[in-house]
Amino acid sequence: MAMVSMAFGVSTATFPNLNRCRGVAYASLSNKASTTSLGVRVTEGEGNLPKLVLTSPAGSEAEIYLFGGCITSWKVPSGKDLLFVRPDAVFNGNKPISGGVPHCFPQFGPGPIQQHGFARNMDWTVVGSENTEGNPVVTLELKDAPYSRAMWDFSFHALFKVTLNAKSLATELTVKNTDNKAFSFSTALHTYFRASASNASVKGLKGCKTLSKDPDPKNPVEGKEERDVVTFPGFVDCVYLDASSELQLDNGLGDLISIKNTNWSDAVLWNPYLQMEACYKDFVCVENAKIGSVQLEPEQTWTAVQHLSIA
């Protein structure tokens, strides 16, 4: 397989796991000095998996694992991490990382292929880095491979751009159909926020059509959200269709987080309650999603932006 060069970093001799491949792409990194000036460095994370560490001049920090293209940490200048990784998360390069901002693509939830698709089970590749007003920006890439085509036989090209600022973390996901036939997909960013679940709440969902998966996930109950403030009193697994472009999460720990989006038409709230007794009290998921199928003809693209920020 041809070697794909990355825009910055350190050599694969230093981090041999960067050559670990699941039919995606090899990565080579060079010019270690440039990583510091860009506010981006590559290091070994849990399970010796390679991860990127982004640092802004204001002292905020984000971590992104190349496996799954998964953001696992977003620390604001105070040092507080606003994301959550479950204590049962496995970093072995096989099972998806349970926490942070996992990708659900090309399927959200259960369906014809494996739960939440395959993007969170594959190695992404760094294809670009830049510095915008002193703040680090990186772009990751995922393409079809034998692993993905075995379950979803289409050619595609996905780009995931991550921008870290002093008090915000922005992502832009672009999916391009590089096949000679049309395909459709659903997708989501399954974001885990550190929280006191019993004290957390979300504003901005009133009036949305809802699909509640409680009590039967296989037969969602349709409804309409009448509450100004939605809470997490127990098990919560609910889809909000045509949601607002901005939600506000009070994580119950003293932080108000603005969750803005462009083109993520839906939202999902989830807390497993006693299904995950060891950690359900410590997080809530507020997910930007595209539940209805996106149809792309050959060469067409779809893009969605998420912007997380604190005051």
mmCIF file of C-alpha atoms in Angstrom:
data_model
loop_
_atom_site.group_PDB
_atom_site.id
_atom_site.type_symbol
_atom_site.label_atom_id
_atom_site.label_comp_id
_atom_site.label_asym_id
_atom_site.label_seq_id
_atom_site.Cartn_x
_atom_site.Cartn_y
_atom_site.Cartn_z
ATOM 1 C CA MET A 1 0.000 0.000 0.000
ATOM 2 C CA ALA A 2 1.288 3.445 -0.823
ATOM 3 C CA MET A 3 2.470 5.568 2.058
ATOM 4 C CA VAL A 4 0.419 8.681 2.703
ATOM 5 C CA SER A 5 2.385 11.594 4.092
ATOM 6 C CA MET A 6 1.008 13.809 6.824
ATOM 7 C CA ALA A 7 1.534 17.531 7.038
ATOM 8 C CA PHE A 8 3.464 17.518 10.271
ATOM 9 C CA GLY A 9 4.566 15.395 13.187
ATOM 10 C CA VAL A 10 7.264 12.897 14.108
ATOM 11 C CA SER A 11 8.608 9.843 12.377
ATOM 12 C CA THR A 12 6.876 6.497 12.392
ATOM 13 C CA ALA A 13 10.079 5.057 13.791
ATOM 14 C CA THR A 14 9.289 6.931 17.000
ATOM 15 C CA PHE A 15 5.655 5.826 16.979
ATOM 16 C CA PRO A 16 5.461 2.509 15.128
ATOM 17 C CA ASN A 17 1.731 2.242 15.748
ATOM 18 C CA LEU A 18 1.249 5.003 13.199
ATOM 19 C CA ASN A 19 1.948 2.275 10.672
ATOM 20 C CA ARG A 20 -0.814 0.122 12.107
ATOM 21 C CA CYS A 21 -3.318 -0.369 9.310
ATOM 22 C CA ARG A 22 -6.859 -1.721 9.003
ATOM 23 C CA GLY A 23 -7.131 -1.152 5.285
ATOM 24 C CA VAL A 24 -7.190 2.629 5.637
ATOM 25 C CA ALA A 25 -3.841 4.322 5.091
ATOM 26 C CA TYR A 26 -0.334 4.329 6.423
ATOM 27 C CA ALA A 27 0.926 7.551 7.891
ATOM 28 C CA SER A 28 4.369 9.083 7.948
ATOM 29 C CA LEU A 29 5.253 12.111 10.003
ATOM 30 C CA SER A 30 8.235 14.402 9.778
ATOM 31 C CA ASN A 31 9.622 17.686 11.065
ATOM 32 C CA LYS A 32 8.938 17.409 14.767
ATOM 33 C CA ALA A 33 9.738 21.068 15.406
ATOM 34 C CA SER A 34 6.791 22.267 13.334
ATOM 35 C CA THR A 35 4.342 20.597 15.644
ATOM 36 C CA THR A 36 5.146 22.968 18.473
ATOM 37 C CA SER A 37 4.774 26.124 16.437
ATOM 38 C CA LEU A 38 1.426 24.933 15.095
ATOM 39 C CA GLY A 39 0.157 23.973 18.520
ATOM 40 C CA VAL A 40 -0.119 20.349 17.430
ATOM 41 C CA ARG A 41 1.934 17.385 18.518
ATOM 42 C CA VAL A 42 1.703 13.636 18.090
ATOM 43 C CA THR A 43 2.165 11.301 21.008
ATOM 44 C CA GLU A 44 1.259 7.807 22.141
ATOM 45 C CA GLY A 45 -2.046 7.599 23.930
ATOM 46 C CA GLU A 46 -3.767 4.795 25.795
ATOM 47 C CA GLY A 47 -2.965 1.358 24.421
ATOM 48 C CA ASN A 48 -0.042 2.906 22.509
ATOM 49 C CA LEU A 49 -2.494 4.305 19.983
ATOM 50 C CA PRO A 50 -1.318 7.494 18.275
ATOM 51 C CA LYS A 51 -3.117 10.664 19.220
ATOM 52 C CA LEU A 52 -2.894 14.340 18.357
ATOM 53 C CA VAL A 53 -2.704 16.951 21.093
ATOM 54 C CA LEU A 54 -3.850 20.439 20.112
ATOM 55 C CA THR A 55 -2.962 23.399 22.329
ATOM 56 C CA SER A 56 -4.152 26.981 21.916
ATOM 57 C CA PRO A 57 -2.169 30.045 23.051
ATOM 58 C CA ALA A 58 -4.818 30.607 25.750
ATOM 59 C CA GLY A 59 -4.090 27.187 27.247
ATOM 60 C CA SER A 60 -7.073 25.168 26.024
ATOM 61 C CA GLU A 61 -6.288 21.658 24.813
ATOM 62 C CA ALA A 62 -7.886 18.889 22.779
ATOM 63 C CA GLU A 63 -6.860 15.286 22.144
ATOM 64 C CA ILE A 64 -7.797 13.311 19.037
ATOM 65 C CA TYR A 65 -7.118 9.615 18.507
ATOM 66 C CA LEU A 66 -6.486 8.630 14.907
ATOM 67 C CA PHE A 67 -8.306 5.381 15.597
ATOM 68 C CA GLY A 68 -11.918 6.343 15.022
ATOM 69 C CA GLY A 69 -10.965 9.974 14.399
ATOM 70 C CA CYS A 70 -12.212 10.372 17.963
ATOM 71 C CA ILE A 71 -11.824 13.553 20.019
ATOM 72 C CA THR A 72 -11.408 12.273 23.581
ATOM 73 C CA SER A 73 -10.616 15.437 25.504
ATOM 74 C CA TRP A 74 -11.453 19.147 25.401
ATOM 75 C CA LYS A 75 -9.894 21.108 28.229
ATOM 76 C CA VAL A 76 -10.684 24.797 28.645
ATOM 77 C CA PRO A 77 -7.962 27.172 29.956
ATOM 78 C CA SER A 78 -8.939 26.409 33.578
ATOM 79 C CA GLY A 79 -7.846 22.821 32.952
ATOM 80 C CA LYS A 80 -11.362 21.389 33.266
ATOM 81 C CA ASP A 81 -12.150 18.666 30.722
ATOM 82 C CA LEU A 82 -15.668 19.124 29.361
ATOM 83 C CA LEU A 83 -15.757 15.754 27.577
ATOM 84 C CA PHE A 84 -16.055 12.314 29.160
ATOM 85 C CA VAL A 85 -14.525 8.946 28.359
ATOM 86 C CA ARG A 86 -16.200 5.982 30.013
ATOM 87 C CA PRO A 87 -14.137 3.958 32.503
ATOM 88 C CA ASP A 88 -14.885 0.830 30.462
ATOM 89 C CA ALA A 89 -13.443 2.373 27.283
ATOM 90 C CA VAL A 90 -11.057 0.060 25.459
ATOM 91 C CA PHE A 91 -8.037 1.413 23.568
ATOM 92 C CA ASN A 92 -7.006 -1.643 21.589
ATOM 93 C CA GLY A 93 -7.530 -0.524 17.995
ATOM 94 C CA ASN A 94 -10.417 -2.943 17.537
ATOM 95 C CA LYS A 95 -13.335 -1.800 19.673
ATOM 96 C CA PRO A 96 -14.592 1.788 19.261
ATOM 97 C CA ILE A 97 -13.475 4.261 21.920
ATOM 98 C CA SER A 98 -16.400 4.721 24.317
ATOM 99 C CA GLY A 99 -16.428 8.430 25.011
ATOM 100 C CA GLY A 100 -15.431 11.823 23.710
ATOM 101 C CA VAL A 101 -16.852 12.527 20.255
ATOM 102 C CA PRO A 102 -17.209 9.212 18.373
ATOM 103 C CA HIS A 103 -18.333 9.180 14.743
ATOM 104 C CA CYS A 104 -21.517 7.359 13.771
ATOM 105 C CA PHE A 105 -21.215 6.791 10.009
ATOM 106 C CA PRO A 106 -22.635 5.669 7.604
ATOM 107 C CA GLN A 107 -25.365 4.513 9.960
ATOM 108 C CA PHE A 108 -26.692 5.917 13.209
ATOM 109 C CA GLY A 109 -27.878 3.272 15.653
ATOM 110 C CA PRO A 110 -28.849 -0.257 14.625
ATOM 111 C CA GLY A 111 -29.568 -1.215 11.017
ATOM 112 C CA PRO A 112 -28.313 -3.316 8.124
ATOM 113 C CA ILE A 113 -24.670 -2.951 9.175
ATOM 114 C CA GLN A 114 -23.019 -2.895 12.592
ATOM 115 C CA GLN A 115 -24.242 -0.508 15.297
ATOM 116 C CA HIS A 116 -23.318 3.106 14.451
ATOM 117 C CA GLY A 117 -21.440 2.069 11.315
ATOM 118 C CA PHE A 118 -17.705 1.643 10.847
ATOM 119 C CA ALA A 119 -16.067 5.104 10.957
ATOM 120 C CA ARG A 120 -15.390 4.787 14.686
ATOM 121 C CA ASN A 121 -13.653 1.428 14.067
ATOM 122 C CA MET A 122 -11.140 2.621 11.469
ATOM 123 C CA ASP A 123 -7.892 4.552 11.447
ATOM 124 C CA TRP A 124 -8.202 8.078 10.134
ATOM 125 C CA THR A 125 -5.245 9.868 8.570
ATOM 126 C CA VAL A 126 -4.041 13.424 9.133
ATOM 127 C CA VAL A 127 -4.012 15.237 5.800
ATOM 128 C CA GLY A 128 -3.594 18.863 6.817
ATOM 129 C CA SER A 129 -2.761 21.312 9.558
ATOM 130 C CA GLU A 130 -2.821 25.059 9.787
ATOM 131 C CA ASN A 131 -2.698 27.831 12.304
ATOM 132 C CA THR A 132 -5.534 30.360 12.358
ATOM 133 C CA GLU A 133 -4.878 33.433 14.479
ATOM 134 C CA GLY A 134 -2.569 31.351 16.616
ATOM 135 C CA ASN A 135 -5.070 28.535 17.078
ATOM 136 C CA PRO A 136 -4.448 24.979 15.832
ATOM 137 C CA VAL A 137 -6.528 23.414 13.060
ATOM 138 C CA VAL A 138 -6.144 19.821 11.860
ATOM 139 C CA THR A 139 -7.946 17.847 9.183
ATOM 140 C CA LEU A 140 -8.382 14.081 9.291
ATOM 141 C CA GLU A 141 -9.391 11.872 6.383
ATOM 142 C CA LEU A 142 -11.218 8.567 6.025
ATOM 143 C CA LYS A 143 -11.694 6.641 2.799
ATOM 144 C CA ASP A 144 -13.378 3.371 1.946
ATOM 145 C CA ALA A 145 -11.275 0.255 2.401
ATOM 146 C CA PRO A 146 -11.850 -3.511 2.298
ATOM 147 C CA TYR A 147 -13.046 -3.365 5.919
ATOM 148 C CA SER A 148 -15.761 -0.806 5.129
ATOM 149 C CA ARG A 149 -16.699 -2.203 1.732
ATOM 150 C CA ALA A 150 -17.295 -5.643 3.211
ATOM 151 C CA MET A 151 -20.369 -4.187 4.922
ATOM 152 C CA TRP A 152 -21.142 -1.046 2.873
ATOM 153 C CA ASP A 153 -19.972 -1.396 -0.709
ATOM 154 C CA PHE A 154 -19.453 2.233 -1.688
ATOM 155 C CA SER A 155 -16.494 4.483 -2.344
ATOM 156 C CA PHE A 156 -16.433 7.653 -0.236
ATOM 157 C CA HIS A 157 -14.100 10.333 1.076
ATOM 158 C CA ALA A 158 -14.706 11.911 4.501
ATOM 159 C CA LEU A 159 -12.854 14.894 5.951
ATOM 160 C CA PHE A 160 -13.049 15.923 9.612
ATOM 161 C CA LYS A 161 -11.677 19.379 10.393
ATOM 162 C CA VAL A 162 -11.090 20.275 14.041
ATOM 163 C CA THR A 163 -10.426 23.833 15.225
ATOM 164 C CA LEU A 164 -9.452 24.643 18.808
ATOM 165 C CA ASN A 165 -9.853 28.151 20.209
ATOM 166 C CA ALA A 166 -9.545 29.540 23.726
ATOM 167 C CA LYS A 167 -13.115 28.684 24.705
ATOM 168 C CA SER A 168 -14.455 26.686 21.782
ATOM 169 C CA LEU A 169 -14.019 23.473 19.836
ATOM 170 C CA ALA A 170 -15.377 23.384 16.288
ATOM 171 C CA THR A 171 -15.657 20.457 13.899
ATOM 172 C CA GLU A 172 -16.588 20.253 10.241
ATOM 173 C CA LEU A 173 -17.483 16.894 8.708
ATOM 174 C CA THR A 174 -17.579 16.593 4.922
ATOM 175 C CA VAL A 175 -18.629 13.417 3.131
ATOM 176 C CA LYS A 176 -18.089 13.036 -0.620
ATOM 177 C CA ASN A 177 -19.458 10.318 -2.848
ATOM 178 C CA THR A 178 -16.470 9.100 -4.877
ATOM 179 C CA ASP A 179 -18.365 6.114 -6.259
ATOM 180 C CA ASN A 180 -20.035 5.815 -9.674
ATOM 181 C CA LYS A 181 -23.420 5.184 -8.056
ATOM 182 C CA ALA A 182 -25.548 7.046 -5.530
ATOM 183 C CA PHE A 183 -25.558 6.160 -1.853
ATOM 184 C CA SER A 184 -27.394 7.253 1.283
ATOM 185 C CA PHE A 185 -26.291 7.423 4.897
ATOM 186 C CA SER A 186 -27.187 8.649 8.355
ATOM 187 C CA THR A 187 -24.644 10.042 10.784
ATOM 188 C CA ALA A 188 -24.045 11.644 14.175
ATOM 189 C CA LEU A 189 -21.402 12.943 16.540
ATOM 190 C CA HIS A 190 -22.090 10.862 19.659
ATOM 191 C CA THR A 191 -20.695 13.481 22.053
ATOM 192 C CA TYR A 192 -20.199 12.519 25.698
ATOM 193 C CA PHE A 193 -20.153 15.524 28.039
ATOM 194 C CA ARG A 194 -18.795 15.292 31.564
ATOM 195 C CA ALA A 195 -21.762 16.066 33.805
ATOM 196 C CA SER A 196 -23.672 15.480 36.981
ATOM 197 C CA ALA A 197 -26.469 13.654 35.206
ATOM 198 C CA SER A 198 -29.069 14.257 37.905
ATOM 199 C CA ASN A 199 -28.398 18.010 37.751
ATOM 200 C CA ALA A 200 -27.778 18.399 34.006
ATOM 201 C CA SER A 201 -30.285 19.982 31.646
ATOM 202 C CA VAL A 202 -30.680 21.034 28.017
ATOM 203 C CA LYS A 203 -32.514 24.060 26.642
ATOM 204 C CA GLY A 204 -33.635 24.653 23.060
ATOM 205 C CA LEU A 205 -35.622 21.513 22.295
ATOM 206 C CA LYS A 206 -39.157 22.690 23.047
ATOM 207 C CA GLY A 207 -41.544 22.057 20.158
ATOM 208 C CA CYS A 208 -39.453 19.343 18.497
ATOM 209 C CA LYS A 209 -40.981 16.104 17.305
ATOM 210 C CA THR A 210 -39.515 13.334 19.436
ATOM 211 C CA LEU A 211 -38.787 9.647 18.985
ATOM 212 C CA SER A 212 -38.344 8.166 22.455
ATOM 213 C CA LYS A 213 -36.645 4.786 22.651
ATOM 214 C CA ASP A 214 -37.819 4.308 26.231
ATOM 215 C CA PRO A 215 -39.048 1.718 27.002
ATOM 216 C CA ASP A 216 -38.567 -0.128 23.683
ATOM 217 C CA PRO A 217 -35.601 0.963 21.535
ATOM 218 C CA LYS A 218 -36.933 -1.059 18.589
ATOM 219 C CA ASN A 219 -40.277 0.736 18.590
ATOM 220 C CA PRO A 220 -39.720 4.442 19.291
ATOM 221 C CA VAL A 221 -42.688 6.367 20.620
ATOM 222 C CA GLU A 222 -43.501 9.550 18.704
ATOM 223 C CA GLY A 223 -44.247 12.681 20.651
ATOM 224 C CA LYS A 224 -43.582 16.390 21.002
ATOM 225 C CA GLU A 225 -41.248 18.052 23.468
ATOM 226 C CA GLU A 226 -43.241 20.439 25.673
ATOM 227 C CA ARG A 227 -40.541 21.258 28.211
ATOM 228 C CA ASP A 228 -38.396 24.402 28.139
ATOM 229 C CA VAL A 229 -35.712 22.544 30.069
ATOM 230 C CA VAL A 230 -35.078 18.841 29.431
ATOM 231 C CA THR A 231 -33.485 16.857 32.252
ATOM 232 C CA PHE A 232 -32.038 13.379 32.800
ATOM 233 C CA PRO A 233 -34.060 11.867 35.688
ATOM 234 C CA GLY A 234 -33.367 8.279 34.648
ATOM 235 C CA PHE A 235 -32.875 6.342 31.423
ATOM 236 C CA VAL A 236 -32.997 8.752 28.478
ATOM 237 C CA ASP A 237 -32.708 7.813 24.800
ATOM 238 C CA CYS A 238 -34.585 10.295 22.665
ATOM 239 C CA VAL A 239 -34.252 11.678 19.145
ATOM 240 C CA TYR A 240 -35.329 15.263 18.475
ATOM 241 C CA LEU A 241 -36.174 15.858 14.821
ATOM 242 C CA ASP A 242 -35.585 19.254 13.178
ATOM 243 C CA ALA A 243 -33.893 20.545 16.301
ATOM 244 C CA SER A 244 -32.701 24.087 16.860
ATOM 245 C CA SER A 245 -29.343 25.182 15.478
ATOM 246 C CA GLU A 246 -28.279 26.006 19.045
ATOM 247 C CA LEU A 247 -28.800 24.091 22.273
ATOM 248 C CA GLN A 248 -27.514 24.991 25.701
ATOM 249 C CA LEU A 249 -26.240 22.316 28.051
ATOM 250 C CA ASP A 250 -25.946 22.976 31.771
ATOM 251 C CA ASN A 251 -23.680 20.103 32.792
ATOM 252 C CA GLY A 252 -24.619 20.382 36.469
ATOM 253 C CA LEU A 253 -20.975 21.032 37.311
ATOM 254 C CA GLY A 254 -21.034 24.798 36.868
ATOM 255 C CA ASP A 255 -20.535 24.975 33.095
ATOM 256 C CA LEU A 256 -22.930 26.272 30.452
ATOM 257 C CA ILE A 257 -21.977 24.837 27.079
ATOM 258 C CA SER A 258 -23.363 26.217 23.832
ATOM 259 C CA ILE A 259 -23.866 23.532 21.195
ATOM 260 C CA LYS A 260 -24.331 25.218 17.822
ATOM 261 C CA ASN A 261 -24.573 23.484 14.486
ATOM 262 C CA THR A 262 -25.014 23.970 10.783
ATOM 263 C CA ASN A 263 -26.731 21.197 8.801
ATOM 264 C CA TRP A 264 -26.944 18.722 11.674
ATOM 265 C CA SER A 265 -30.729 18.730 11.487
ATOM 266 C CA ASP A 266 -31.468 16.529 14.506
ATOM 267 C CA ALA A 267 -30.352 16.012 18.096
ATOM 268 C CA VAL A 268 -30.168 13.008 20.405
ATOM 269 C CA LEU A 269 -30.103 12.914 24.205
ATOM 270 C CA TRP A 270 -28.842 9.782 25.892
ATOM 271 C CA ASN A 271 -28.021 8.576 29.363
ATOM 272 C CA PRO A 272 -27.968 4.830 30.045
ATOM 273 C CA TYR A 273 -28.895 5.107 33.746
ATOM 274 C CA LEU A 274 -28.574 1.747 35.496
ATOM 275 C CA GLN A 275 -27.468 -0.012 32.309
ATOM 276 C CA MET A 276 -24.050 1.537 33.092
ATOM 277 C CA GLU A 277 -24.180 1.766 36.854
ATOM 278 C CA ALA A 278 -20.462 2.486 37.169
ATOM 279 C CA CYS A 279 -20.564 5.793 35.300
ATOM 280 C CA TYR A 280 -24.045 6.940 34.276
ATOM 281 C CA LYS A 281 -24.035 9.652 36.964
ATOM 282 C CA ASP A 282 -20.947 11.268 35.441
ATOM 283 C CA PHE A 283 -21.996 12.064 31.858
ATOM 284 C CA VAL A 284 -24.766 12.885 29.443
ATOM 285 C CA CYS A 285 -24.711 12.599 25.672
ATOM 286 C CA VAL A 286 -26.013 15.519 23.620
ATOM 287 C CA GLU A 287 -25.517 14.515 20.002
ATOM 288 C CA ASN A 288 -25.802 16.412 16.762
ATOM 289 C CA ALA A 289 -27.237 13.994 14.224
ATOM 290 C CA LYS A 290 -28.656 13.485 10.768
ATOM 291 C CA ILE A 291 -31.244 10.784 11.398
ATOM 292 C CA GLY A 292 -32.957 10.871 8.024
ATOM 293 C CA SER A 293 -30.941 9.535 5.107
ATOM 294 C CA VAL A 294 -28.635 11.872 3.228
ATOM 295 C CA GLN A 295 -28.681 10.964 -0.456
ATOM 296 C CA LEU A 296 -25.526 11.719 -2.435
ATOM 297 C CA GLU A 297 -25.089 11.283 -6.159
ATOM 298 C CA PRO A 298 -21.575 10.629 -7.508
ATOM 299 C CA GLU A 299 -19.235 13.564 -6.786
ATOM 300 C CA GLN A 300 -21.760 15.268 -4.489
ATOM 301 C CA THR A 301 -20.749 16.313 -0.976
ATOM 302 C CA TRP A 302 -22.506 16.904 2.338
ATOM 303 C CA THR A 303 -21.067 19.075 5.102
ATOM 304 C CA ALA A 304 -22.105 19.732 8.700
ATOM 305 C CA VAL A 305 -20.513 21.902 11.375
ATOM 306 C CA GLN A 306 -20.608 21.617 15.173
ATOM 307 C CA HIS A 307 -19.414 24.458 17.416
ATOM 308 C CA LEU A 308 -19.029 23.849 21.150
ATOM 309 C CA SER A 309 -18.232 26.815 23.364
ATOM 310 C CA ILE A 310 -18.362 28.155 26.883
ATOM 311 C CA ALA A 311 -18.964 31.746 27.967
#
